Amino acid sequence: MAQVLEFRLPDLGEGLTEAEIVRWLVRVGEVVAVDQPVVEVETAKARVEVPCPYAGVVTARFGEEGTELPVGAPLITVAVGAKAPRPVEAPEAGEATGSAPPATEAPLSAATGGDGTSGNVLVGYGTAAAPARRRRVRRSLLGTGPTSVRASEVALPSPARGEPEEPARGEGPVPVISPLVRRLAREHGIDLMELAGSGPDGLILRADVEYAVRARGRRAPEEPAPAAGIPTPPPSRAADPASVERAASGGERPGATRVPLRGVRGAVADKLVRSRREIPEATVWVDADATELLRTRAAMNEAGGPPISLLALLARICVAGLARHPELNATVDQEAREIVRLDAVHLGFAAQTPRGLVVPVVKDAHAHTTQSLSEEVARLTESARSGGLGPAQLTGGTFTLNNYGVFGVDGSTPIINHPEAAMLGVGRIIPRPWVHEGELAVRQVVELTLTFDHRVCDGGTAGGFLRFVADCVERPAVLLRIL
């Protein structure tokens, strides 16, 4: 006997409270296996595929692509059992309304083999099938369907946050599989809990809903109000009262386009605002001759082996600078009014992707060699551009390196990546007149910028760190003293 189970958007970790549906991977009526991805969602941290912990037939999907759902909101419902009933359409004229077309049988198998449990850990679902309480749906007192039949036992999952398209009320869930039937009932304000299904095991069919619509039309000619508890579709953005008021008052400029701050863009906006509100930042900068650094990189790559990127060399210099000035590898506990200095360096670096700006994090960067840093930076950059980074790879940084020189600019005053205490910015490297060994020469010059939290250190510490970085850029052999 089929059980209709509801799968809700799980907690994806890192304190994320919502996700946007990017792409549905299954259709209504499709058979799914345990741990099969059913939807691709985008959070403020990454784009991920969400696996379903149940094996069965998808009976409903909640939300269109582009819809933002909170954690705990229904994603899909799955009919779990040995047979997959096909959604039943309304009978043709002349057919007996009490009979149902034969259902198409489809064997359902769990990917884990027999027990139907999930191997993926989903917060709120776990790896084992949770026992579902069984309740009996009462026979309707109205008998509005073509035939009154007592509904069989249907498993009802424990209630959670959010509501499905057609929430179950009374003592059990609504015995209906077809989303077409649910939509028809919702459009006409029919309470499915008041109907007795004429299908197998009390299943509510389209004919049952149409009969109820006709019966109510005979009782009340006027347009009925929606039944209590039936969710009202949310107003579209175009019908938003605030938008209407702005248009009526002339406050909306002609041709203006409103872009919702959500997903990655919304997360970045919230973080930048919080950083500017909480961190008293200050900025220092210096020009440096990067000619020798470029020559050193070229010599390293000529020696063979995987190529070393310029960003990896700068990252290695930052790690060495933080070893000398650990005050900058810190965060501030505002509630305790304490500076928390961190032993491990988790180095973040800004990366521009089609989804916007993200900051992948090289964990334990202090334990990497220059070559392994280069390989890890390349791997994370590629994953970031393809949208394959998870929240764990985009959080937990202690210091950020921002190479905005790739955009063809010389300098910037970057906003600190909250809750970190500092960020090093690197401008473009271009030929400029420079005094070298007492003579004017054309050298490859770069502007280095350090923005720091003035609560964790004074200008002397920040200036000392930036001067060390500039010295290593101008004379890479300085690094040999501390390697």
PDB file of C-alpha atoms in Angstrom, residues 218-448:
ATOM      1  CA  ARG A 218     -26.311  24.144  -7.429  1.00  0.00           C
ATOM      2  CA  ARG A 219     -26.331  25.156  -3.734  1.00  0.00           C
ATOM      3  CA  ALA A 220     -24.697  28.585  -4.115  1.00  0.00           C
ATOM      4  CA  PRO A 221     -24.772  30.328  -7.495  1.00  0.00           C
ATOM      5  CA  GLU A 222     -22.470  33.095  -6.371  1.00  0.00           C
ATOM      6  CA  GLU A 223     -18.690  32.705  -6.370  1.00  0.00           C
ATOM      7  CA  PRO A 224     -17.728  30.957  -3.106  1.00  0.00           C
ATOM      8  CA  ALA A 225     -14.861  32.083  -0.959  1.00  0.00           C
ATOM      9  CA  PRO A 226     -11.893  29.720  -0.661  1.00  0.00           C
ATOM     10  CA  ALA A 227     -12.223  27.133   2.062  1.00  0.00           C
ATOM     11  CA  ALA A 228     -10.508  27.854   5.346  1.00  0.00           C
ATOM     12  CA  GLY A 229      -6.928  26.725   5.369  1.00  0.00           C
ATOM     13  CA  ILE A 230      -6.561  26.719   1.569  1.00  0.00           C
ATOM     14  CA  PRO A 231      -3.386  28.708   0.910  1.00  0.00           C
ATOM     15  CA  THR A 232      -3.829  31.818  -1.208  1.00  0.00           C
ATOM     16  CA  PRO A 233      -1.256  32.179  -3.979  1.00  0.00           C
ATOM     17  CA  PRO A 234       1.169  34.968  -3.145  1.00  0.00           C
ATOM     18  CA  PRO A 235       0.737  38.162  -5.170  1.00  0.00           C
ATOM     19  CA  SER A 236       3.105  38.637  -8.060  1.00  0.00           C
ATOM     20  CA  ARG A 237       5.785  41.287  -7.905  1.00  0.00           C
ATOM     21  CA  ALA A 238       3.862  43.346 -10.451  1.00  0.00           C
ATOM     22  CA  ALA A 239       0.835  43.417  -8.129  1.00  0.00           C
ATOM     23  CA  ASP A 240       2.832  44.217  -5.007  1.00  0.00           C
ATOM     24  CA  PRO A 241       0.986  47.013  -3.119  1.00  0.00           C
ATOM     25  CA  ALA A 242       4.180  48.965  -2.576  1.00  0.00           C
ATOM     26  CA  SER A 243       4.938  48.829  -6.303  1.00  0.00           C
ATOM     27  CA  VAL A 244       1.409  49.961  -7.133  1.00  0.00           C
ATOM     28  CA  GLU A 245       1.699  52.835  -4.679  1.00  0.00           C
ATOM     29  CA  ARG A 246       5.061  53.922  -6.099  1.00  0.00           C
ATOM     30  CA  ALA A 247       3.665  53.877  -9.617  1.00  0.00           C
ATOM     31  CA  ALA A 248       0.566  55.849  -8.589  1.00  0.00           C
ATOM     32  CA  SER A 249       2.614  58.512  -6.812  1.00  0.00           C
ATOM     33  CA  GLY A 250       5.081  58.822  -9.649  1.00  0.00           C
ATOM     34  CA  GLY A 251       7.946  57.606  -7.458  1.00  0.00           C
ATOM     35  CA  GLU A 252       8.995  54.884  -9.886  1.00  0.00           C
ATOM     36  CA  ARG A 253      11.203  56.127 -12.687  1.00  0.00           C
ATOM     37  CA  PRO A 254      10.100  55.185 -16.205  1.00  0.00           C
ATOM     38  CA  GLY A 255      12.014  52.199 -17.498  1.00  0.00           C
ATOM     39  CA  ALA A 256      13.409  51.273 -14.048  1.00  0.00           C
ATOM     40  CA  THR A 257      14.170  47.616 -13.422  1.00  0.00           C
ATOM     41  CA  ARG A 258      14.177  46.137  -9.933  1.00  0.00           C
ATOM     42  CA  VAL A 259      16.614  43.288  -9.291  1.00  0.00           C
ATOM     43  CA  PRO A 260      16.001  41.228  -6.119  1.00  0.00           C
ATOM     44  CA  LEU A 261      18.946  41.083  -3.712  1.00  0.00           C
ATOM     45  CA  ARG A 262      19.041  37.353  -3.130  1.00  0.00           C
ATOM     46  CA  GLY A 263      21.298  34.368  -3.595  1.00  0.00           C
ATOM     47  CA  VAL A 264      24.992  35.199  -3.912  1.00  0.00           C
ATOM     48  CA  ARG A 265      24.339  38.897  -4.573  1.00  0.00           C
ATOM     49  CA  GLY A 266      22.151  39.186  -1.485  1.00  0.00           C
ATOM     50  CA  ALA A 267      24.678  37.379   0.724  1.00  0.00           C
ATOM     51  CA  VAL A 268      27.499  39.616  -0.499  1.00  0.00           C
ATOM     52  CA  ALA A 269      25.390  42.719   0.132  1.00  0.00           C
ATOM     53  CA  ASP A 270      24.553  41.662   3.696  1.00  0.00           C
ATOM     54  CA  LYS A 271      28.183  40.868   4.475  1.00  0.00           C
ATOM     55  CA  LEU A 272      29.512  44.148   3.093  1.00  0.00           C
ATOM     56  CA  VAL A 273      26.960  46.187   5.006  1.00  0.00           C
ATOM     57  CA  ARG A 274      27.775  44.332   8.214  1.00  0.00           C
ATOM     58  CA  SER A 275      31.496  44.836   7.661  1.00  0.00           C
ATOM     59  CA  ARG A 276      31.133  48.577   7.167  1.00  0.00           C
ATOM     60  CA  ARG A 277      28.813  48.849  10.151  1.00  0.00           C
ATOM     61  CA  GLU A 278      30.943  46.897  12.638  1.00  0.00           C
ATOM     62  CA  ILE A 279      34.583  47.241  11.555  1.00  0.00           C
ATOM     63  CA  PRO A 280      36.544  50.498  11.956  1.00  0.00           C
ATOM     64  CA  GLU A 281      38.761  49.925   8.948  1.00  0.00           C
ATOM     65  CA  ALA A 282      41.835  51.806   7.823  1.00  0.00           C
ATOM     66  CA  THR A 283      43.883  51.477   4.628  1.00  0.00           C
ATOM     67  CA  VAL A 284      47.596  51.780   3.836  1.00  0.00           C
ATOM     68  CA  TRP A 285      49.251  51.285   0.458  1.00  0.00           C
ATOM     69  CA  VAL A 286      52.642  51.228  -1.222  1.00  0.00           C
ATOM     70  CA  ASP A 287      54.086  50.814  -4.721  1.00  0.00           C
ATOM     71  CA  ALA A 288      56.513  47.941  -5.256  1.00  0.00           C
ATOM     72  CA  ASP A 289      58.845  46.871  -8.057  1.00  0.00           C
ATOM     73  CA  ALA A 290      57.618  43.405  -9.085  1.00  0.00           C
ATOM     74  CA  THR A 291      60.225  42.858 -11.802  1.00  0.00           C
ATOM     75  CA  GLU A 292      62.245  40.323  -9.799  1.00  0.00           C
ATOM     76  CA  LEU A 293      59.108  38.474  -8.674  1.00  0.00           C
ATOM     77  CA  LEU A 294      58.082  37.976 -12.314  1.00  0.00           C
ATOM     78  CA  ARG A 295      61.588  36.764 -13.180  1.00  0.00           C
ATOM     79  CA  THR A 296      61.544  34.340 -10.255  1.00  0.00           C
ATOM     80  CA  ARG A 297      58.214  32.912 -11.367  1.00  0.00           C
ATOM     81  CA  ALA A 298      59.470  32.488 -14.921  1.00  0.00           C
ATOM     82  CA  ALA A 299      62.589  30.667 -13.658  1.00  0.00           C
ATOM     83  CA  MET A 300      60.491  28.348 -11.481  1.00  0.00           C
ATOM     84  CA  ASN A 301      58.237  27.441 -14.396  1.00  0.00           C
ATOM     85  CA  GLU A 302      61.178  26.867 -16.732  1.00  0.00           C
ATOM     86  CA  ALA A 303      62.529  24.287 -14.301  1.00  0.00           C
ATOM     87  CA  GLY A 304      59.622  21.978 -15.148  1.00  0.00           C
ATOM     88  CA  GLY A 305      56.725  20.620 -13.158  1.00  0.00           C
ATOM     89  CA  PRO A 306      53.261  22.140 -12.706  1.00  0.00           C
ATOM     90  CA  PRO A 307      53.224  25.881 -13.431  1.00  0.00           C
ATOM     91  CA  ILE A 308      53.315  28.267 -10.502  1.00  0.00           C
ATOM     92  CA  SER A 309      50.768  31.073 -10.643  1.00  0.00           C
ATOM     93  CA  LEU A 310      51.493  34.638  -9.603  1.00  0.00           C
ATOM     94  CA  LEU A 311      48.590  34.469  -7.164  1.00  0.00           C
ATOM     95  CA  ALA A 312      50.198  31.457  -5.473  1.00  0.00           C
ATOM     96  CA  LEU A 313      53.456  33.398  -4.988  1.00  0.00           C
ATOM     97  CA  LEU A 314      51.543  36.306  -3.481  1.00  0.00           C
ATOM     98  CA  ALA A 315      49.650  33.882  -1.246  1.00  0.00           C
ATOM     99  CA  ARG A 316      52.922  32.385  -0.033  1.00  0.00           C
ATOM    100  CA  ILE A 317      54.206  35.883   0.760  1.00  0.00           C
ATOM    101  CA  CYS A 318      51.003  36.667   2.709  1.00  0.00           C
ATOM    102  CA  VAL A 319      51.349  33.512   4.795  1.00  0.00           C
ATOM    103  CA  ALA A 320      54.940  34.451   5.637  1.00  0.00           C
ATOM    104  CA  GLY A 321      53.851  37.979   6.538  1.00  0.00           C
ATOM    105  CA  LEU A 322      51.117  36.715   8.854  1.00  0.00           C
ATOM    106  CA  ALA A 323      53.696  34.544  10.646  1.00  0.00           C
ATOM    107  CA  ARG A 324      55.587  37.750  11.407  1.00  0.00           C
ATOM    108  CA  HIS A 325      52.498  39.789  12.245  1.00  0.00           C
ATOM    109  CA  PRO A 326      49.932  37.375  13.737  1.00  0.00           C
ATOM    110  CA  GLU A 327      47.818  40.302  14.956  1.00  0.00           C
ATOM    111  CA  LEU A 328      46.272  40.464  11.492  1.00  0.00           C
ATOM    112  CA  ASN A 329      45.263  36.789  11.458  1.00  0.00           C
ATOM    113  CA  ALA A 330      42.514  37.407  13.967  1.00  0.00           C
ATOM    114  CA  THR A 331      38.881  38.227  14.544  1.00  0.00           C
ATOM    115  CA  VAL A 332      37.009  40.282  17.119  1.00  0.00           C
ATOM    116  CA  ASP A 333      34.466  38.793  19.512  1.00  0.00           C
ATOM    117  CA  GLN A 334      32.266  41.852  19.920  1.00  0.00           C
ATOM    118  CA  GLU A 335      30.085  40.440  22.691  1.00  0.00           C
ATOM    119  CA  ALA A 336      33.036  39.317  24.822  1.00  0.00           C
ATOM    120  CA  ARG A 337      35.072  42.391  23.800  1.00  0.00           C
ATOM    121  CA  GLU A 338      38.044  40.187  22.989  1.00  0.00           C
ATOM    122  CA  ILE A 339      40.481  39.868  20.096  1.00  0.00           C
ATOM    123  CA  VAL A 340      40.780  36.227  19.041  1.00  0.00           C
ATOM    124  CA  ARG A 341      44.151  35.508  17.426  1.00  0.00           C
ATOM    125  CA  LEU A 342      44.149  32.408  15.265  1.00  0.00           C
ATOM    126  CA  ASP A 343      46.968  29.906  14.879  1.00  0.00           C
ATOM    127  CA  ALA A 344      45.945  28.453  11.507  1.00  0.00           C
ATOM    128  CA  VAL A 345      45.908  30.578   8.351  1.00  0.00           C
ATOM    129  CA  HIS A 346      42.883  29.841   6.163  1.00  0.00           C
ATOM    130  CA  LEU A 347      43.576  32.039   3.166  1.00  0.00           C
ATOM    131  CA  GLY A 348      40.656  33.275   1.110  1.00  0.00           C
ATOM    132  CA  PHE A 349      41.072  34.757  -2.353  1.00  0.00           C
ATOM    133  CA  ALA A 350      38.531  36.685  -4.375  1.00  0.00           C
ATOM    134  CA  ALA A 351      37.354  34.999  -7.572  1.00  0.00           C
ATOM    135  CA  GLN A 352      34.965  36.440 -10.143  1.00  0.00           C
ATOM    136  CA  THR A 353      32.508  33.858 -11.491  1.00  0.00           C
ATOM    137  CA  PRO A 354      29.373  33.924 -13.668  1.00  0.00           C
ATOM    138  CA  ARG A 355      27.371  33.821 -10.398  1.00  0.00           C
ATOM    139  CA  GLY A 356      29.204  36.832  -8.999  1.00  0.00           C
ATOM    140  CA  LEU A 357      32.081  37.380  -6.606  1.00  0.00           C
ATOM    141  CA  VAL A 358      32.963  34.449  -4.346  1.00  0.00           C
ATOM    142  CA  VAL A 359      35.843  33.877  -1.938  1.00  0.00           C
ATOM    143  CA  PRO A 360      37.140  30.273  -1.948  1.00  0.00           C
ATOM    144  CA  VAL A 361      39.273  29.387   1.063  1.00  0.00           C
ATOM    145  CA  VAL A 362      42.562  27.480   1.089  1.00  0.00           C
ATOM    146  CA  LYS A 363      42.432  25.707   4.422  1.00  0.00           C
ATOM    147  CA  ASP A 364      45.715  25.511   6.416  1.00  0.00           C
ATOM    148  CA  ALA A 365      47.553  27.624   3.869  1.00  0.00           C
ATOM    149  CA  HIS A 366      50.497  27.885   6.282  1.00  0.00           C
ATOM    150  CA  ALA A 367      51.134  24.145   5.790  1.00  0.00           C
ATOM    151  CA  HIS A 368      51.320  24.367   1.978  1.00  0.00           C
ATOM    152  CA  THR A 369      54.357  24.709  -0.244  1.00  0.00           C
ATOM    153  CA  THR A 370      54.315  27.247  -3.061  1.00  0.00           C
ATOM    154  CA  GLN A 371      53.559  24.493  -5.562  1.00  0.00           C
ATOM    155  CA  SER A 372      50.736  22.958  -3.530  1.00  0.00           C
ATOM    156  CA  LEU A 373      49.304  26.444  -2.975  1.00  0.00           C
ATOM    157  CA  SER A 374      49.296  26.992  -6.736  1.00  0.00           C
ATOM    158  CA  GLU A 375      47.542  23.667  -7.340  1.00  0.00           C
ATOM    159  CA  GLU A 376      44.923  24.307  -4.647  1.00  0.00           C
ATOM    160  CA  VAL A 377      44.219  27.841  -5.881  1.00  0.00           C
ATOM    161  CA  ALA A 378      43.775  26.526  -9.436  1.00  0.00           C
ATOM    162  CA  ARG A 379      41.452  23.749  -8.281  1.00  0.00           C
ATOM    163  CA  LEU A 380      39.265  26.038  -6.189  1.00  0.00           C
ATOM    164  CA  THR A 381      39.112  28.666  -8.941  1.00  0.00           C
ATOM    165  CA  GLU A 382      37.921  26.131 -11.492  1.00  0.00           C
ATOM    166  CA  SER A 383      35.324  24.744  -9.078  1.00  0.00           C
ATOM    167  CA  ALA A 384      34.128  28.263  -8.268  1.00  0.00           C
ATOM    168  CA  ARG A 385      33.590  29.119 -11.923  1.00  0.00           C
ATOM    169  CA  SER A 386      31.664  25.916 -12.551  1.00  0.00           C
ATOM    170  CA  GLY A 387      29.533  26.414  -9.429  1.00  0.00           C
ATOM    171  CA  GLY A 388      30.835  23.260  -7.776  1.00  0.00           C
ATOM    172  CA  LEU A 389      32.044  24.699  -4.464  1.00  0.00           C
ATOM    173  CA  GLY A 390      30.158  23.792  -1.308  1.00  0.00           C
ATOM    174  CA  PRO A 391      29.620  26.023   1.726  1.00  0.00           C
ATOM    175  CA  ALA A 392      32.590  24.452   3.557  1.00  0.00           C
ATOM    176  CA  GLN A 393      34.949  25.663   0.813  1.00  0.00           C
ATOM    177  CA  LEU A 394      33.575  29.206   0.852  1.00  0.00           C
ATOM    178  CA  THR A 395      33.647  29.903   4.571  1.00  0.00           C
ATOM    179  CA  GLY A 396      36.061  29.872   7.478  1.00  0.00           C
ATOM    180  CA  GLY A 397      38.704  32.224   6.059  1.00  0.00           C
ATOM    181  CA  THR A 398      40.992  34.188   8.380  1.00  0.00           C
ATOM    182  CA  PHE A 399      42.654  36.511   5.817  1.00  0.00           C
ATOM    183  CA  THR A 400      41.762  37.437   2.223  1.00  0.00           C
ATOM    184  CA  LEU A 401      43.932  38.135  -0.826  1.00  0.00           C
ATOM    185  CA  ASN A 402      42.190  40.236  -3.475  1.00  0.00           C
ATOM    186  CA  ASN A 403      43.853  40.448  -6.886  1.00  0.00           C
ATOM    187  CA  TYR A 404      41.737  43.163  -8.523  1.00  0.00           C
ATOM    188  CA  GLY A 405      44.584  43.894 -10.954  1.00  0.00           C
ATOM    189  CA  VAL A 406      42.982  41.367 -13.323  1.00  0.00           C
ATOM    190  CA  PHE A 407      40.301  44.028 -13.953  1.00  0.00           C
ATOM    191  CA  GLY A 408      42.924  46.473 -15.186  1.00  0.00           C
ATOM    192  CA  VAL A 409      42.886  48.784 -12.151  1.00  0.00           C
ATOM    193  CA  ASP A 410      45.792  49.986 -10.041  1.00  0.00           C
ATOM    194  CA  GLY A 411      44.347  50.447  -6.581  1.00  0.00           C
ATOM    195  CA  SER A 412      41.313  50.075  -4.362  1.00  0.00           C
ATOM    196  CA  THR A 413      40.119  50.415  -0.784  1.00  0.00           C
ATOM    197  CA  PRO A 414      38.531  46.973  -0.346  1.00  0.00           C
ATOM    198  CA  ILE A 415      35.930  46.210   2.298  1.00  0.00           C
ATOM    199  CA  ILE A 416      37.112  43.622   4.808  1.00  0.00           C
ATOM    200  CA  ASN A 417      35.544  40.182   4.501  1.00  0.00           C
ATOM    201  CA  HIS A 418      33.699  40.035   7.842  1.00  0.00           C
ATOM    202  CA  PRO A 419      34.591  38.643  10.405  1.00  0.00           C
ATOM    203  CA  GLU A 420      38.238  38.727   9.281  1.00  0.00           C
ATOM    204  CA  ALA A 421      40.601  41.509  10.341  1.00  0.00           C
ATOM    205  CA  ALA A 422      42.467  42.365   7.144  1.00  0.00           C
ATOM    206  CA  MET A 423      42.606  42.077   3.351  1.00  0.00           C
ATOM    207  CA  LEU A 424      45.532  42.569   0.978  1.00  0.00           C
ATOM    208  CA  GLY A 425      44.702  44.094  -2.403  1.00  0.00           C
ATOM    209  CA  VAL A 426      46.942  43.732  -5.454  1.00  0.00           C
ATOM    210  CA  GLY A 427      46.633  46.046  -8.461  1.00  0.00           C
ATOM    211  CA  ARG A 428      47.781  45.473 -12.028  1.00  0.00           C
ATOM    212  CA  ILE A 429      51.493  45.087 -12.777  1.00  0.00           C
ATOM    213  CA  ILE A 430      52.485  47.566 -15.480  1.00  0.00           C
ATOM    214  CA  PRO A 431      55.740  49.107 -16.767  1.00  0.00           C
ATOM    215  CA  ARG A 432      56.541  52.416 -15.093  1.00  0.00           C
ATOM    216  CA  PRO A 433      59.553  54.698 -14.670  1.00  0.00           C
ATOM    217  CA  TRP A 434      61.401  53.588 -11.523  1.00  0.00           C
ATOM    218  CA  VAL A 435      64.702  54.425  -9.918  1.00  0.00           C
ATOM    219  CA  HIS A 436      66.647  51.162  -9.844  1.00  0.00           C
ATOM    220  CA  GLU A 437      70.189  51.024  -8.434  1.00  0.00           C
ATOM    221  CA  GLY A 438      70.519  54.795  -8.711  1.00  0.00           C
ATOM    222  CA  GLU A 439      69.353  55.038 -12.304  1.00  0.00           C
ATOM    223  CA  LEU A 440      66.026  55.693 -13.966  1.00  0.00           C
ATOM    224  CA  ALA A 441      64.664  52.553 -15.585  1.00  0.00           C
ATOM    225  CA  VAL A 442      61.419  51.039 -16.780  1.00  0.00           C
ATOM    226  CA  ARG A 443      60.323  48.450 -14.239  1.00  0.00           C
ATOM    227  CA  GLN A 444      57.193  46.328 -13.613  1.00  0.00           C
ATOM    228  CA  VAL A 445      55.416  48.147 -10.789  1.00  0.00           C
ATOM    229  CA  VAL A 446      52.418  47.085  -8.693  1.00  0.00           C
ATOM    230  CA  GLU A 447      50.377  48.906  -6.065  1.00  0.00           C
ATOM    231  CA  LEU A 448      49.742  46.926  -2.846  1.00  0.00           C
TER     232      LEU A 448
END
